[in-house]
Structure formats: structure tokens, C-alpha cells
Tab-separated table of C-alpha atoms in Angstrom:
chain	number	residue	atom	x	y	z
A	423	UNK	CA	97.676	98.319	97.815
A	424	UNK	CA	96.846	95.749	100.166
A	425	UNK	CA	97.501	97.346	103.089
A	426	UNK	CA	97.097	101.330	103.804
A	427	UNK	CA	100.586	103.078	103.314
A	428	UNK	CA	101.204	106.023	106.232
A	429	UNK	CA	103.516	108.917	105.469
A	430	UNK	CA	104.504	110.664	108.044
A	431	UNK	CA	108.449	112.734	109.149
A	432	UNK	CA	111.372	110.374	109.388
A	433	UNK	CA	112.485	109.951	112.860
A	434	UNK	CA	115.699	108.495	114.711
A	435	UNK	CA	113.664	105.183	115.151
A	436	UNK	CA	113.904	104.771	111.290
A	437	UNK	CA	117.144	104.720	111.104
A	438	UNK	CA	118.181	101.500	110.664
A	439	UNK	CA	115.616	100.444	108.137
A	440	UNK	CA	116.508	103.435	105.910
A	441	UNK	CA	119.954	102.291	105.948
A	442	UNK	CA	119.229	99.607	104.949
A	443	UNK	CA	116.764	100.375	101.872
A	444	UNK	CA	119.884	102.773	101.396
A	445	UNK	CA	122.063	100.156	101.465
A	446	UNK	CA	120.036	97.632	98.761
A	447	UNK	CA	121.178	100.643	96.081
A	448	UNK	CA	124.893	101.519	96.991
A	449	UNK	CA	125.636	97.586	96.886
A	450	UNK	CA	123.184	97.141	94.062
A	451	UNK	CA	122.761	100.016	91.750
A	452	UNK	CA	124.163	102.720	90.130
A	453	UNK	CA	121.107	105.182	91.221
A	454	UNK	CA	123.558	106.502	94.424
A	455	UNK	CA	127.548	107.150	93.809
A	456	UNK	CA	128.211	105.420	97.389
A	457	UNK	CA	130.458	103.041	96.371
A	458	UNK	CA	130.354	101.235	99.804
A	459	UNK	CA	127.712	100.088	102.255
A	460	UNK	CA	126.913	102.240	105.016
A	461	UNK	CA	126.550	101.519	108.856
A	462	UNK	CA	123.401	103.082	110.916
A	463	UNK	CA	125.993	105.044	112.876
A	464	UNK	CA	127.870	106.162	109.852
A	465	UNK	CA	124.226	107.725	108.294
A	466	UNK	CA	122.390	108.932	111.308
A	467	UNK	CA	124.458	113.144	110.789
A	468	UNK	CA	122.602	112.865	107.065
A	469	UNK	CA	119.094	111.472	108.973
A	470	UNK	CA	119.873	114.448	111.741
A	471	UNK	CA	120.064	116.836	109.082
A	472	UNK	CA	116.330	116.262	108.308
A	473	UNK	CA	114.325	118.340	110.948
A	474	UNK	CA	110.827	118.147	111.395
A	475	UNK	CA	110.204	121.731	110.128
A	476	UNK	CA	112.112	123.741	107.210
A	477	UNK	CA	113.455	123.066	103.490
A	478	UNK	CA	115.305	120.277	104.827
A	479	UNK	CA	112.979	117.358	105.199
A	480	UNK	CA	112.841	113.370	105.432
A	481	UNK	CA	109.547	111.705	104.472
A	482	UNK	CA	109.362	108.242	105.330
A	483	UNK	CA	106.591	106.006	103.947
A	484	UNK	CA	105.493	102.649	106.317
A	485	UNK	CA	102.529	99.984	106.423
A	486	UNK	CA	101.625	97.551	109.287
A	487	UNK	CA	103.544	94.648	109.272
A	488	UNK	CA	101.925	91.411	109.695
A	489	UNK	CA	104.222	89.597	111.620
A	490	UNK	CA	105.124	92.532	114.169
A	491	UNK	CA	103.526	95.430	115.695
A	492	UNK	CA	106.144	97.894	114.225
A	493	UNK	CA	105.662	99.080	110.973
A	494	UNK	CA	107.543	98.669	108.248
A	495	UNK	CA	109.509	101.048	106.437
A	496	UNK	CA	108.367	101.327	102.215
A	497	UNK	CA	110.814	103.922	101.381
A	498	UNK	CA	112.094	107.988	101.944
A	499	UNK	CA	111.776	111.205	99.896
A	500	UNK	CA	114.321	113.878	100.975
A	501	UNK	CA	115.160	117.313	100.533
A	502	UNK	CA	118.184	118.940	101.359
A	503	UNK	CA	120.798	121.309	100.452
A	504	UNK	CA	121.666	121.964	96.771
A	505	UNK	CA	125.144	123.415	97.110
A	506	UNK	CA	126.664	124.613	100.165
A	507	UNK	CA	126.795	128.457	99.851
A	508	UNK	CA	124.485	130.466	101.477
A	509	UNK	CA	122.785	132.055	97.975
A	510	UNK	CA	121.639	128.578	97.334
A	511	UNK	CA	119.275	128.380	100.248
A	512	UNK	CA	116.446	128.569	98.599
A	513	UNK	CA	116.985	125.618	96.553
A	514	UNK	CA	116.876	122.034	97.761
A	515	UNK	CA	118.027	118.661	95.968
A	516	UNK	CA	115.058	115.922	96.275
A	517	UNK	CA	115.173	112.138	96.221
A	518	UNK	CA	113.161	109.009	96.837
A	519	UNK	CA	114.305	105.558	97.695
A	520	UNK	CA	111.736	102.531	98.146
A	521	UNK	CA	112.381	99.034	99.517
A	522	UNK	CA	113.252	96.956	96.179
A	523	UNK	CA	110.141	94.603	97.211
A	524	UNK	CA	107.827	97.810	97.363
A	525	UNK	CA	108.454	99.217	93.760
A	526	UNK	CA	105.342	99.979	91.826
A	527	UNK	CA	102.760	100.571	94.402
A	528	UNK	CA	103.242	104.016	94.003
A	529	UNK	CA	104.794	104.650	97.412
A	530	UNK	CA	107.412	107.012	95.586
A	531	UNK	CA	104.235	109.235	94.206
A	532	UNK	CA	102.666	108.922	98.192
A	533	UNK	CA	106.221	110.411	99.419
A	534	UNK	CA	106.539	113.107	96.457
A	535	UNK	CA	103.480	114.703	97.307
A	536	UNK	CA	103.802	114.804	101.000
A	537	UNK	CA	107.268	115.791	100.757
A	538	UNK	CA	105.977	119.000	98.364
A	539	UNK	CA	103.241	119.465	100.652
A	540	UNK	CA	105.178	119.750	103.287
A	541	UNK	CA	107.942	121.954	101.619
A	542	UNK	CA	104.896	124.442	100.288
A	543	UNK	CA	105.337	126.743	102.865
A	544	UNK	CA	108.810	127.380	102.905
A	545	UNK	CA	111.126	129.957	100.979
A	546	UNK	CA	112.033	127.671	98.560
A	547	UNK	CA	112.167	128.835	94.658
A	548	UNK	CA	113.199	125.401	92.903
A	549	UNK	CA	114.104	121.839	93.638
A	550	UNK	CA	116.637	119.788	92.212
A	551	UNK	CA	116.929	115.754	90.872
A	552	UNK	CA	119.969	114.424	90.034
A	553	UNK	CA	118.885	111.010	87.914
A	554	UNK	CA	122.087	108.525	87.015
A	555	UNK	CA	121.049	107.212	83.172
A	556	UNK	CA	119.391	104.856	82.473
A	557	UNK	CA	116.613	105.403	84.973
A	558	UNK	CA	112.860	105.627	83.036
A	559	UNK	CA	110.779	104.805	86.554
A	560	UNK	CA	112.415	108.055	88.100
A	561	UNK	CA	112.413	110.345	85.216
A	562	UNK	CA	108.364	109.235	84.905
A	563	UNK	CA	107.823	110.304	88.784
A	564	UNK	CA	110.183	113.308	88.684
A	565	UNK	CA	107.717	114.330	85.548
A	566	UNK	CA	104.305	113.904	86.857
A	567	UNK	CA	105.787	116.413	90.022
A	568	UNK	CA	106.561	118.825	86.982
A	569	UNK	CA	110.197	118.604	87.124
A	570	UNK	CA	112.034	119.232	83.326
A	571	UNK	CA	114.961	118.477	82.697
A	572	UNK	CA	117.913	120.568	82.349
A	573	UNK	CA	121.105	119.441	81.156
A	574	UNK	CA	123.289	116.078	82.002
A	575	UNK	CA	126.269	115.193	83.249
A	576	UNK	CA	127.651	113.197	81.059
A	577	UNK	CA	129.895	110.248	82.337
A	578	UNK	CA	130.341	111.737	85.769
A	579	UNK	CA	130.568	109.209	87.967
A	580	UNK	CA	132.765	105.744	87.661
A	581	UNK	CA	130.385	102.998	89.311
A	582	UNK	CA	130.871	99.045	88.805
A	583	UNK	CA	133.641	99.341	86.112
A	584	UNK	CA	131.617	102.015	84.224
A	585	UNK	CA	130.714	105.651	83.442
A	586	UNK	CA	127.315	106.894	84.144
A	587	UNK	CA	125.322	110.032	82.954
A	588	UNK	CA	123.395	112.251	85.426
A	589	UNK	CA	120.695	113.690	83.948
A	590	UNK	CA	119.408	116.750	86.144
A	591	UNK	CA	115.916	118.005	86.344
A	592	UNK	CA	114.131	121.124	88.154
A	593	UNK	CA	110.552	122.311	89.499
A	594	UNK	CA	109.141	125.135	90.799
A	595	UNK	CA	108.179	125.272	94.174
């Protein structure tokens, strides 16, 4: 890497460049079942929902920009809820979006591991990937974290005039 990556908790400042890297996949993948492009406004309850503290975090990976004194935003790991009811509360779904001109410079392994780090102390006893088929990149970095996988959805969701597989995976934490 050319420049040094910081990870570090999301924070309301973020916001509109995680929309945005958000955004890149709802208009231009099938990776997220949005089907429509979100506003800043319309995402900031799901950034809310990422305190600083608990099973419930946002990691958000940045560099120094060189044409601005504000860093910019590589990407996000998450975890959050798996289901809603309360037995399920010590599980957590886990994801990782990175800016579509920041793939392959590992910043999705940088955010996995401080996202794990951070979740270490909690009362957590598995995490959760949901992976829409084809997706080889993510099943490779959900793999190194020890994540198996566990089943799939087949045909699930209806995306760009076409069915797509979920493949699910879990770890222990």
C-alpha cells in the first residue's frame, strides 16, 4: 500500500462517503438486495445503529488523501443483528464493503480483523455472512477469518432480471 490505511469506529462524519461506497453496489452489483440507491439521510438509523461499544459495530477503514486534509474513506466491516428476537443476541451478521477503486489492497482483511478484535470481548457465540453467488473474493476473506459455510439459499433474491444464491457461512467468536 502506498499510503498507511487507519481503521478506526465509523462515525456520523462518515456518513456520506459510506453511502456512497454503499451506493457503487446497490446500483452496481448483486452483492446487496437494495434494489435502489440510497440517500445519506435515508442510511444514517442503520449508521446510528453502530455504537462505539457492544456486538453492534461499524469499522471504517481511511488513508490521507492527497488532494485534501480529510481522509478518505477505503471501505466498512459491520456487525449487527442476526434476527430480531431476543435469543439471537448473541449472534451478529458481518459484512465488508470497499470503495470499487480500493479492491485488493487488503483493506477488507485490515477491517475483518479489527472488527473481530473489537467484537472479542463481547457475549457473542457466532457470526454470520450472507454471500450472494458468484462471489470467490468474499468467500476467500470470509475463509481466512475461519468462517465455513453452512447451507445456501438458493435463488432467493430477484436482482437485475435474475435469481441469485446466498450462500451463508459461520465462525466462532
Amino acid at each position: 500500500m502506498s499510503t498507511e490505511v487507519q481503521v478506526r469506529p465509523g462515525d456520523e462524519g462518515d456518513l456520506d462517503a459510506l453511502t456512497e461506497i454503499y451506493n457503487h453496489y446497490v446500483r452496481t452489483t448483486p452483492v446487496t438486495f437494495d434494489t435502489v440507491a440510497l440517500t445519506p439521510g435515508e442510511r444514517r438509523p442503520w449508521l446510528l445503529s453502530h455504537p462505539e461499544d457492544g456486538p453492534h459495530r461499524l469499522m471504517v477503514a481511511t488513508e490521507a488523501a492527497p488532494d485534501t486534509s480529510a481522509p478518505r474513506v477505503l471501505g466498512y466491516a459491520t456487525s449487527g443483528p442476526h434476527r430480531a428476537r431476543p435469543a439471537y443476541a448473541t449472534s451478529v451478521e458481518t459484512s465488508v464493503y470497499v470503495a470499487p477503486d480500493a479492491g485488493r489492497r487488503g483493506i477488507g482483511t485490515l477491517l475483518y480483523d479489527a472488527l473481530f478484535t473489537a467484537l472479542s470481548g463481547q457475549d457473542l457465540h457466532r457470526a454470520y455472512a450472507g454471500i450472494t453467488q458468484p462471489n470467490e473474493a468474499s468467500v476467500r476473506l470470509h475463509a481466512r477469518f475461519g468462517f465455513r459455510p453452512v447451507g445456501t439459499f438458493r435463488e432467493v433474491g430477484r436482482k437485475f432480471g435474475r435469481y441469485w444464491d446466498v450462500a451463508w457461512f459461520e465462525k466462532e467468536l
